[in-house]
Coordinates of C-alpha atoms in Angstrom, one line a residue:
X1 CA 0.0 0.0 0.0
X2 CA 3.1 2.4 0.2
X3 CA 5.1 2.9 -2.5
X4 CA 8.6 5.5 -2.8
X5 CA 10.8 6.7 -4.8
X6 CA 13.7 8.7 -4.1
X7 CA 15.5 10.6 -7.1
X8 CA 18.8 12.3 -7.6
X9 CA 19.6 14.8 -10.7
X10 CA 22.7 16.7 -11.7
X11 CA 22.6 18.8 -14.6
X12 CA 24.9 21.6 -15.5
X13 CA 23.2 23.9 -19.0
X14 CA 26.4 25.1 -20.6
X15 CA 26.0 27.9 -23.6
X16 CA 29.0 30.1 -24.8
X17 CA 29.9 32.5 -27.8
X18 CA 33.2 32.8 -29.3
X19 CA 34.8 35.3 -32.2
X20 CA 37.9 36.5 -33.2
X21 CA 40.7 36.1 -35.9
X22 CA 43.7 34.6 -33.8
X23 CA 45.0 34.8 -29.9
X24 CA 45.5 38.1 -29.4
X25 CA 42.5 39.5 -30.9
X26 CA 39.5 37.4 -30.0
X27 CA 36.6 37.4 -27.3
X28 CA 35.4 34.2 -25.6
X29 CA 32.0 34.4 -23.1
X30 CA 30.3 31.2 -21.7
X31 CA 28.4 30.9 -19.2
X32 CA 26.1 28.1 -17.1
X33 CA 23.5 27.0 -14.8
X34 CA 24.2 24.2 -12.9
X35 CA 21.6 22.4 -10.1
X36 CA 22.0 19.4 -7.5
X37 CA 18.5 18.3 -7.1
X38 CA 16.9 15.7 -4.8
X39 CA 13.2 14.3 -4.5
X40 CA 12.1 11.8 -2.4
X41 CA 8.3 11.0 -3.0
X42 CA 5.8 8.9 -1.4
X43 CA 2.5 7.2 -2.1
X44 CA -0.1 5.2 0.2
X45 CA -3.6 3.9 -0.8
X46 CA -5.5 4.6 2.1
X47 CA -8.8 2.7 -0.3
X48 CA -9.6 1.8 -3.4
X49 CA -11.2 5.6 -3.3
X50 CA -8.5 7.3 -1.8
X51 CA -4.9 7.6 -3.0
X52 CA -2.4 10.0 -1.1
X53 CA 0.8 11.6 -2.1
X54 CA 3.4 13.2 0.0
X55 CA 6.6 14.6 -1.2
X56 CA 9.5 16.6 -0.5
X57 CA 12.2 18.8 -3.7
X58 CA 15.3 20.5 -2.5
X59 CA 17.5 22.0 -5.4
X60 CA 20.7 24.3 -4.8
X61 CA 21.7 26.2 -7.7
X62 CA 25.0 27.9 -9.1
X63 CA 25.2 30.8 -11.8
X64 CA 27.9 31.8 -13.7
X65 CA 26.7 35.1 -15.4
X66 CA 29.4 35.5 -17.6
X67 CA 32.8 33.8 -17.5
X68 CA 34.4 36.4 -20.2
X69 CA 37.7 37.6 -21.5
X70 CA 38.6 39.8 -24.4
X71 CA 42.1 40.3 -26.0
X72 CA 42.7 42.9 -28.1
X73 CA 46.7 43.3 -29.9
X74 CA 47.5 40.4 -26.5
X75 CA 46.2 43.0 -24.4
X76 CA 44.0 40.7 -22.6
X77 CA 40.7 42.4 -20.3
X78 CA 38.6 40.0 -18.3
X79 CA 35.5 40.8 -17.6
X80 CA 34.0 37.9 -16.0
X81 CA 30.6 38.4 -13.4
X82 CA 31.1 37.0 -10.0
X83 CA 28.8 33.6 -9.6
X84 CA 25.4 33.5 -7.8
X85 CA 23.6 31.1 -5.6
X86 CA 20.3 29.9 -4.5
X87 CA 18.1 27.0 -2.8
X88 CA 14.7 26.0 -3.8
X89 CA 12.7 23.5 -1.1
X90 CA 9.1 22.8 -1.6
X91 CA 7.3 19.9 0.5
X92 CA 3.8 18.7 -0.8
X93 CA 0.4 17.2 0.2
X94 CA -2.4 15.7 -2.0
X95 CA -4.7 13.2 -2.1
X96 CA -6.9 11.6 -5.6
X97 CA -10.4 10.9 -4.1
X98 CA -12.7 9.0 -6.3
X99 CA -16.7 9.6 -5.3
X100 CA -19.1 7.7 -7.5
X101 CA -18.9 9.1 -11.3
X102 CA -16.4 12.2 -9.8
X103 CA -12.9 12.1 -9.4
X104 CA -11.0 15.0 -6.9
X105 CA -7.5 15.7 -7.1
X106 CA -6.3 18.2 -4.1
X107 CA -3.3 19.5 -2.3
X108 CA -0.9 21.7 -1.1
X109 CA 2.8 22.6 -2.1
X110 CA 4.6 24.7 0.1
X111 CA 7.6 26.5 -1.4
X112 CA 10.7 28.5 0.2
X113 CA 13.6 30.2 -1.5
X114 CA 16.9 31.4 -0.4
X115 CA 19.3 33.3 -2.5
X116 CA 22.5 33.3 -0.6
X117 CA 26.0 34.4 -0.5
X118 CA 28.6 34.8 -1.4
X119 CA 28.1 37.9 -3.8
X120 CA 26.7 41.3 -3.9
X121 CA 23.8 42.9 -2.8
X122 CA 22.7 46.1 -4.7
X123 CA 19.9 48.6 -3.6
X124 CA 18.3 50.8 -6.6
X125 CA 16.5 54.1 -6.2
X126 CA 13.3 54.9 -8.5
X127 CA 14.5 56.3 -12.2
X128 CA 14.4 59.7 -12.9
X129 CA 11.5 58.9 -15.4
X130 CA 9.3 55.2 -16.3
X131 CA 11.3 52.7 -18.5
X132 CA 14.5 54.5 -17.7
X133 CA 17.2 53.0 -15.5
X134 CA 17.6 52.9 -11.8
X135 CA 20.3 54.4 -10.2
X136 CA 22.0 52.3 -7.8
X137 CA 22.2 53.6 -4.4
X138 CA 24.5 50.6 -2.8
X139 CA 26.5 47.8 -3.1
X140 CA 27.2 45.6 -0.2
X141 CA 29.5 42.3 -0.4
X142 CA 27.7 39.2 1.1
X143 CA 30.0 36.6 2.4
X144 CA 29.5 32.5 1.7
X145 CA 26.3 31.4 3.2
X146 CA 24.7 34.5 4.5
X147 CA 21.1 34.6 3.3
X148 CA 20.7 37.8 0.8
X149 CA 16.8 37.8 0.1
X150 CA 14.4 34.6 1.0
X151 CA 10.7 34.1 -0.3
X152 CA 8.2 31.3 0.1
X153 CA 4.8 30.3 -1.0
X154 CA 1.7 28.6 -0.3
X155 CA 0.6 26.6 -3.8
X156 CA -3.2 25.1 -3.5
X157 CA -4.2 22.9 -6.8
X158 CA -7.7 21.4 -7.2
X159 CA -8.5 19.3 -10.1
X160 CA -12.0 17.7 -10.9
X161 CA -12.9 14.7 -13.9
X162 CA -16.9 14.6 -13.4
X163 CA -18.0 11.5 -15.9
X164 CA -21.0 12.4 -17.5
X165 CA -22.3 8.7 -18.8
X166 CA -20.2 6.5 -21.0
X167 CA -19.2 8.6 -23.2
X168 CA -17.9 12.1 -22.3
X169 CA -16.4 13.9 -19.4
X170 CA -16.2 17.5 -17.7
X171 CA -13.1 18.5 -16.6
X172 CA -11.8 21.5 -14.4
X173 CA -8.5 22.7 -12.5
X174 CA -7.1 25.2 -10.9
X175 CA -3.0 25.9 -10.0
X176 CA -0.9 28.2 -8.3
X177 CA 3.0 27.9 -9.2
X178 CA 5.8 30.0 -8.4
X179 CA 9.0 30.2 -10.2
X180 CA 11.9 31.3 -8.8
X181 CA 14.5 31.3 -12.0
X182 CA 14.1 33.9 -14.6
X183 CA 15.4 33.7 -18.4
X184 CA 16.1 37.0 -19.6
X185 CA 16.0 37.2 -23.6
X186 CA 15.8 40.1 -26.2
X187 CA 15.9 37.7 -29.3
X188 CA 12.6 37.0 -31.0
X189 CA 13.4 32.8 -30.1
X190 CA 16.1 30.8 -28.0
X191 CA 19.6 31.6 -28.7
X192 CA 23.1 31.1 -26.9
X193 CA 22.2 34.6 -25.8
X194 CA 19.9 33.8 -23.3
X195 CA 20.6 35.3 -19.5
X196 CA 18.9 33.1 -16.6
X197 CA 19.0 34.9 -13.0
X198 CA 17.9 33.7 -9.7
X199 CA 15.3 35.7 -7.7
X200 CA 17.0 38.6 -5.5
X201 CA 16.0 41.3 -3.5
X202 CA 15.3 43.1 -6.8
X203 CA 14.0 40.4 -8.6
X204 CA 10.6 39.2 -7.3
X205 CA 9.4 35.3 -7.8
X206 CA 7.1 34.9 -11.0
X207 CA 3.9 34.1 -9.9
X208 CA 0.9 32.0 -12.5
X209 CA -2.5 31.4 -11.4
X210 CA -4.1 29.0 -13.7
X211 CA -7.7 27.9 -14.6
X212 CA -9.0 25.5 -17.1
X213 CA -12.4 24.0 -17.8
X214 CA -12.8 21.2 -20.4
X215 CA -15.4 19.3 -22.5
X216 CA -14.1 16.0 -24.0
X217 CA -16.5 12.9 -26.1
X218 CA -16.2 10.0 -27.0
X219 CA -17.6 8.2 -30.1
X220 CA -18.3 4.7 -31.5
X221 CA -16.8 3.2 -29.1
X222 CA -13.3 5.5 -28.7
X223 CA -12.8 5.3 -32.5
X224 CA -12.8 8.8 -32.5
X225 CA -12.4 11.2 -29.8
X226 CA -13.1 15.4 -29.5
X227 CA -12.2 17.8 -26.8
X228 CA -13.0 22.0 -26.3
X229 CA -10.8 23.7 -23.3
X230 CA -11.0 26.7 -21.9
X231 CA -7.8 28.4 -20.1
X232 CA -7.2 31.5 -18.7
X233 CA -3.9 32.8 -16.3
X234 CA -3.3 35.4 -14.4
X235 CA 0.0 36.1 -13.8
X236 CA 2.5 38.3 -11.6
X237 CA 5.7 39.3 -11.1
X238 CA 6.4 39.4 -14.5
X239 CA 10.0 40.6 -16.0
X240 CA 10.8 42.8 -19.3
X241 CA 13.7 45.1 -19.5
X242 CA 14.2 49.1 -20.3
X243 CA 15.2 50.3 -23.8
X244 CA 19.2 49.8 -25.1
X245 CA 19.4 47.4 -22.0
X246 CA 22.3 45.7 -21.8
X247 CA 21.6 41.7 -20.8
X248 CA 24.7 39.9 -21.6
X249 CA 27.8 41.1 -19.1
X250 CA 26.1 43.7 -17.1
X251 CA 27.3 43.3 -13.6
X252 CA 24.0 46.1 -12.5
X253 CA 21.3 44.1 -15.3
X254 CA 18.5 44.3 -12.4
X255 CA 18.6 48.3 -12.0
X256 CA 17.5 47.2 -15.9
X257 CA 14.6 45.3 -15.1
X258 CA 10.9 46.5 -15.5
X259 CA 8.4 44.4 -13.9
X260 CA 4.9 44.3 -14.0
X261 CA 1.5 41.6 -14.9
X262 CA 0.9 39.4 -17.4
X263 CA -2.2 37.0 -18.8
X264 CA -2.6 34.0 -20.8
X265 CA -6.0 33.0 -22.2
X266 CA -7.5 31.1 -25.1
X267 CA -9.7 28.2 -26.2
X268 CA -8.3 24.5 -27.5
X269 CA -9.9 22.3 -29.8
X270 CA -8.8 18.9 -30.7
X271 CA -10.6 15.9 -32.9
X272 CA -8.3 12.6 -32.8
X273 CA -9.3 9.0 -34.7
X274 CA -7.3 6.2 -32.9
X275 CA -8.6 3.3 -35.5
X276 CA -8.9 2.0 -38.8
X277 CA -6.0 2.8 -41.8
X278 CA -6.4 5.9 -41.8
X279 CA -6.2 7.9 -38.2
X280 CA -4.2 11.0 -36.6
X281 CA -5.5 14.2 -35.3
X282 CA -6.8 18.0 -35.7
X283 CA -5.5 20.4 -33.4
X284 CA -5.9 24.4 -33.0
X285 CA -5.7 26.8 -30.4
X286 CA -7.0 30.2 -30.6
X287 CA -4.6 32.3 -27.5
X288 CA -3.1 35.3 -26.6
X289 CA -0.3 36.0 -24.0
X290 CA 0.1 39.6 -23.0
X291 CA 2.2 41.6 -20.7
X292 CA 1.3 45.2 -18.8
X293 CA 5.0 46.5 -17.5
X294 CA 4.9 50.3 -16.1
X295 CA 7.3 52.0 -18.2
X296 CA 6.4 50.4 -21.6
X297 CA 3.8 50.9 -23.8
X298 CA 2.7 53.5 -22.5
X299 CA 1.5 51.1 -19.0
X300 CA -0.9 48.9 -22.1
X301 CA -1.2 45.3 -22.8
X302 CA 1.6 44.4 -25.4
X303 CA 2.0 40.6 -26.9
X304 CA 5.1 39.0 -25.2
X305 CA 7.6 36.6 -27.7
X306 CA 5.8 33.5 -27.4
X307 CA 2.0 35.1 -28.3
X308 CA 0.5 33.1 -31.0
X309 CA -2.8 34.1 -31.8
X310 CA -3.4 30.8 -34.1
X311 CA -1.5 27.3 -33.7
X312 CA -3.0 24.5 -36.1
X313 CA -1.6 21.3 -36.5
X314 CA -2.6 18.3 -38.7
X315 CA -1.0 14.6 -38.3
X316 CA -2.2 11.9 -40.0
X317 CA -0.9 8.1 -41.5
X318 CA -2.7 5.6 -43.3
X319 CA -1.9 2.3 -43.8
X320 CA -1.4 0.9 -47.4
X321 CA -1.4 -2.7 -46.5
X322 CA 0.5 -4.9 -43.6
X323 CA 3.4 -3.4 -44.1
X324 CA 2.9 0.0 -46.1
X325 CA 1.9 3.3 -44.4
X326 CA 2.1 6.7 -45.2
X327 CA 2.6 9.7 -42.6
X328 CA 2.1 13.0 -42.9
X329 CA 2.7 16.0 -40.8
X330 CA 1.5 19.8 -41.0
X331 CA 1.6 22.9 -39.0
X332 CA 0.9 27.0 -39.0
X333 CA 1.9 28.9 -36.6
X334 CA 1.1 33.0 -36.0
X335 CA 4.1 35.1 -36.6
X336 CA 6.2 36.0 -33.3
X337 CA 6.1 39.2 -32.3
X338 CA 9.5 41.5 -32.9
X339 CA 9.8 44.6 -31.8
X340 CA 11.4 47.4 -34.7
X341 CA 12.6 50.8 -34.8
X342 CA 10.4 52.9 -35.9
X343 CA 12.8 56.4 -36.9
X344 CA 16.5 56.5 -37.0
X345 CA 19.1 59.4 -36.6
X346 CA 21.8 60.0 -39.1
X347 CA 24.8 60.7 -37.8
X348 CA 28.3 61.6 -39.5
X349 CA 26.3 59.4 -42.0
X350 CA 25.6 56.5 -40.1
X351 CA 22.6 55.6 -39.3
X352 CA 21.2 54.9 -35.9
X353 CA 17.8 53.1 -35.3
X354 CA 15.6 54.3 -32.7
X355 CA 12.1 53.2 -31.8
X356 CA 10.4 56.7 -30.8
X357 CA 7.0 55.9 -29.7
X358 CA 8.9 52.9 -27.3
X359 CA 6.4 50.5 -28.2
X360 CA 7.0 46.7 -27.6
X361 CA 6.6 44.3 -30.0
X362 CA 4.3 46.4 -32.7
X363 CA 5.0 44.1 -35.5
X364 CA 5.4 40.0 -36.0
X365 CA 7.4 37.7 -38.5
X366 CA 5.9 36.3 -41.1
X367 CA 3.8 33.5 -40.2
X368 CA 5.4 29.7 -39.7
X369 CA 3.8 27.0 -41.8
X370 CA 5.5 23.6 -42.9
X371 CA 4.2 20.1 -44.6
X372 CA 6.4 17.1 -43.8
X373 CA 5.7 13.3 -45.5
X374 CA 7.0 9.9 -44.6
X375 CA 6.8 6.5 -46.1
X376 CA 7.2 3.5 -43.6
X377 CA 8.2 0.0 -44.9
X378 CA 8.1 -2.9 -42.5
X379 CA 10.2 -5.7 -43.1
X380 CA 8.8 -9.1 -43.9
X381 CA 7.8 -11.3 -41.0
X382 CA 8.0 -14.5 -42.5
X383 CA 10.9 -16.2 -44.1
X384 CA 10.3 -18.0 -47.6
X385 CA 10.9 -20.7 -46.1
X386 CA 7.4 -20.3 -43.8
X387 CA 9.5 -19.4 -40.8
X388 CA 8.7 -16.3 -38.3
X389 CA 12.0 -13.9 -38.5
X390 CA 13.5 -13.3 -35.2
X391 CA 14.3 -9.8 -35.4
X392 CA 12.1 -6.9 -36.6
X393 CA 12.9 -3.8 -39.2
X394 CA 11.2 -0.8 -41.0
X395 CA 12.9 1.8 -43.7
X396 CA 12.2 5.3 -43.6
X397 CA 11.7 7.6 -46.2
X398 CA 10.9 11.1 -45.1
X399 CA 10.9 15.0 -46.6
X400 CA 10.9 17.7 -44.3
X401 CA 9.4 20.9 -45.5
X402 CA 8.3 19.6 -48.8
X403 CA 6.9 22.9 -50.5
X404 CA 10.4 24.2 -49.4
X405 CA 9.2 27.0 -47.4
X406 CA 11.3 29.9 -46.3
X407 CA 10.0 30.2 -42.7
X408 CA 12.1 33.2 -41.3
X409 CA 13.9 32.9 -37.6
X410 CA 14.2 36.4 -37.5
X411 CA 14.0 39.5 -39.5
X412 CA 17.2 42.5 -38.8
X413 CA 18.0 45.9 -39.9
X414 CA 21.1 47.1 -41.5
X415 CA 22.9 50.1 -42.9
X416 CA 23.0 49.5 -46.9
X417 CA 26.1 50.1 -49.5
X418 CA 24.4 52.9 -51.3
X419 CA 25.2 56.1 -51.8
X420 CA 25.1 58.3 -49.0
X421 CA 24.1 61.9 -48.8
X422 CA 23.3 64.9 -46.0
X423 CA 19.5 63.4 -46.3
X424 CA 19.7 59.9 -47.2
X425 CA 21.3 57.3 -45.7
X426 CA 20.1 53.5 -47.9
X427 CA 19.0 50.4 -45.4
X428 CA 18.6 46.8 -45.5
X429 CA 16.5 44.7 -44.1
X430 CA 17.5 40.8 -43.9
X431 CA 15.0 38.0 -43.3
X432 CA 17.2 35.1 -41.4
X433 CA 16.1 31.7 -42.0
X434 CA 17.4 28.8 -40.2
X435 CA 16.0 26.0 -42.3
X436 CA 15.1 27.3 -45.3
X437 CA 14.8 24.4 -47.8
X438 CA 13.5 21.2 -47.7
X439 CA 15.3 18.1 -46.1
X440 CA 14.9 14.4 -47.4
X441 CA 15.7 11.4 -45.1
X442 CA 16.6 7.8 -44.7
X443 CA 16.1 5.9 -41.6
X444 CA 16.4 2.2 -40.9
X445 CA 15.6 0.5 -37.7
X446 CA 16.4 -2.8 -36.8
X447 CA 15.6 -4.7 -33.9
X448 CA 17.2 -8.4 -32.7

């Protein structure tokens, strides 16, 4: 009736970025996250109508900001960011009660944070204007182990799976999470460029408070299969950064920080078949995710970078015979939002982009869309001599992107080669695409 498990994790997330002709003109930045994580977790059926979890997470982490050097004519600069540290404990409570056609799913998790020395402490005064940057008033050394800033929360979650006949079910939850790590990004996706931070004294826990309601049927008998959900989040503590803020070695990046609200809402719709030759599924979500940060946008809801107001995806195979089948794969995706200047200066005629209204993310990427196709061929089972074979196989042939669409990664603005003049300086705008033609493929498994 009691069952544990006890897990232990190391992970260290390495990225770095690296230029420069020979020794003594080069730059070389890395930087990581690394974590020591331990869980032990319990679980004891108290009834067939009660099952009851208990549970425990401690994980210490260690920053390295930026471990950089420059060297310019073997004149060699460091410029490395001292390391940071942090501890993360939560301990939880739950139980899964089953009540006739209704099943309950609720508990507690109870989470504390510590970030801890050594390092530095810095205290900022209010700017002199909103979406400018703080002035630092202080800087205090902390030495090894003295708590800096420490934060905890109380996390209810209540889930319900009401079974209305044979057929179809309502389903509604609710969550509170806290997240104590930030990833601090200007790019319009994931790059090596990416900053994560722990919470300080400056940096406030993000905090998401989540609701979802859902509708799902079944028909003739589970061949096919539909589901509507609703979600909506409400969520605080939210992080965006000033204008010309400098994220990759600044040693003062919070006294950059804006922080402020955010939501997440939007309706899901999915259709599935699980039989016959031909099955797969429909999915598309209709969504928005928004931020409100005092200081941009004039204090308005703006799109953050992973808004996408449509997300429709298509997979489907059908099977030719016993050992032919055919896959296909297709998705569209809203454009992410980017954020571009909107004026420039000209100066000594070069010129300098500037975005004067200081709007956020005013304009999107062209739209992602892609079709992908896959043949399977399964080996023969039988021998000619009548045998079984003992082992099994399957060749794969596969394109990637078949109509060879361009689907951009990012769009940037340069100066051009033209002619310049007192009034004119010529631009150029290039559309970066990481994947930009199609990709065949040959796979063959084998198993003995």
């Amino acid at each position: 009736r009691l069952f544990s498990n006890f897990t232990a994790i190391y992970s260290n997330y390495d990225y770095q970025l690296a230029f420069g002709s020979d020794d003594r003109n080069k730059f070389e930045w890395d930087s990581n996250v690394e974590t020591l994580n331990f869980k032990p977790e319990f679980t004891y059926f108290i009834n067939s109508s009660n099952e009851l979890s208990v549970g425990a997470e401690f994980i210490n982490y260690r920053f390295e900001p930026a471990n950089a050097i420059g060297v310019s004519d073997g004149e060699i600069t460091d410029i490395t960011l001292p390391e940071k540290f942090a501890f993360e404990g939560a301990f939880y409570l739950g139980n899964e009660q089953k009540i006739s056609s209704l099943t309950l799913s609720y508990g507690v998790r109870y989470s504390v944070y510590s970030y801890y020395g050594p390092g530095d402490k810095y205290e900022f005064g209010s700017p002199l204007s909103k979406g400018e940057r703080k002035p630092l008033l202080s800087e205090l050394s902390v030495s090894k182990g003295e708590t800096i800033q420490s934060y905890s929360s109380l996390e209810p979650r209540l889930s319900m799976n009401l079974l209305l006949g044979g057929r179809s079910s309502l389903k509604a939850s609710y969550n509170r999470m806290n997240q104590y790590i930030h990833l601090l990004s200007n790019t319009a996706a994931s790059s090596s460029l990416d900053v994560w931070t722990p919470s300080t004294n400056n940096i406030k826990p993000e905090i998401a408070d989540s609701y979802v309601i859902g509708y799902f049927q079944n028909f003739r008998s589970n061949m096919y299969e539909a589901s509507l959900e609703v979600y909506y989040k409400d969520l605080q503590n939210q992080i965006d950064y000033i204008d010309g803020a400098d994220l990759l070695i600044n040693k003062y990046i919070e006294g950059d920080l804006l922080t402020g609200i955010g939501r997440a809402y939007g309706v899901e719709v999915l259709f599935k078949k699980n039989r016959g030759r031909l099955n797969g599924w429909i999915s598309y979500t209709l969504g928005r995710s928004e931020l409100k940060i005092d200081g941009i946008n004039k204090f308005d809801w703006y799109p953050t970078r992973y808004d996408q107001t449509h997300n429709f995806k298509v997979t489907s195979t059908y099977k030719v015979n016993d050992r032919v089948q055919v896959s296909g794969n297709f998705v569209y995706l809203t454009g992410t939002p980017v954020t571009f200047p909107s004026s420039k200066f000209v100066i000594q005629g070069f010129a300098i982009p500037h975005n004067a209204s200081s709007a956020r993310h005013q304009f999107r990427i062209p739209d992602y869309h892609r079709l992908d196709f896959s043949v399977t061929i399964d080996g023969k089972k039988i021998k000619r001599n009548g045998k079984e074979r003992r082992n099994d196989s399957s060749l794969i042939i596969g394109v990637y992107n078949v109509y060879n669409r361009r689907n951009p990664f990012s769009i940037y603005f340069s100066q051009g080669q033209g002619r310049v003049t007192d009034s004119y300086v010529p631009g150029e705008v290039t559309r970066l695409s990481i994947i930009g033609s199609f990709v065949p493929s040959i796979t063959y498994n084998f198993k003995l």
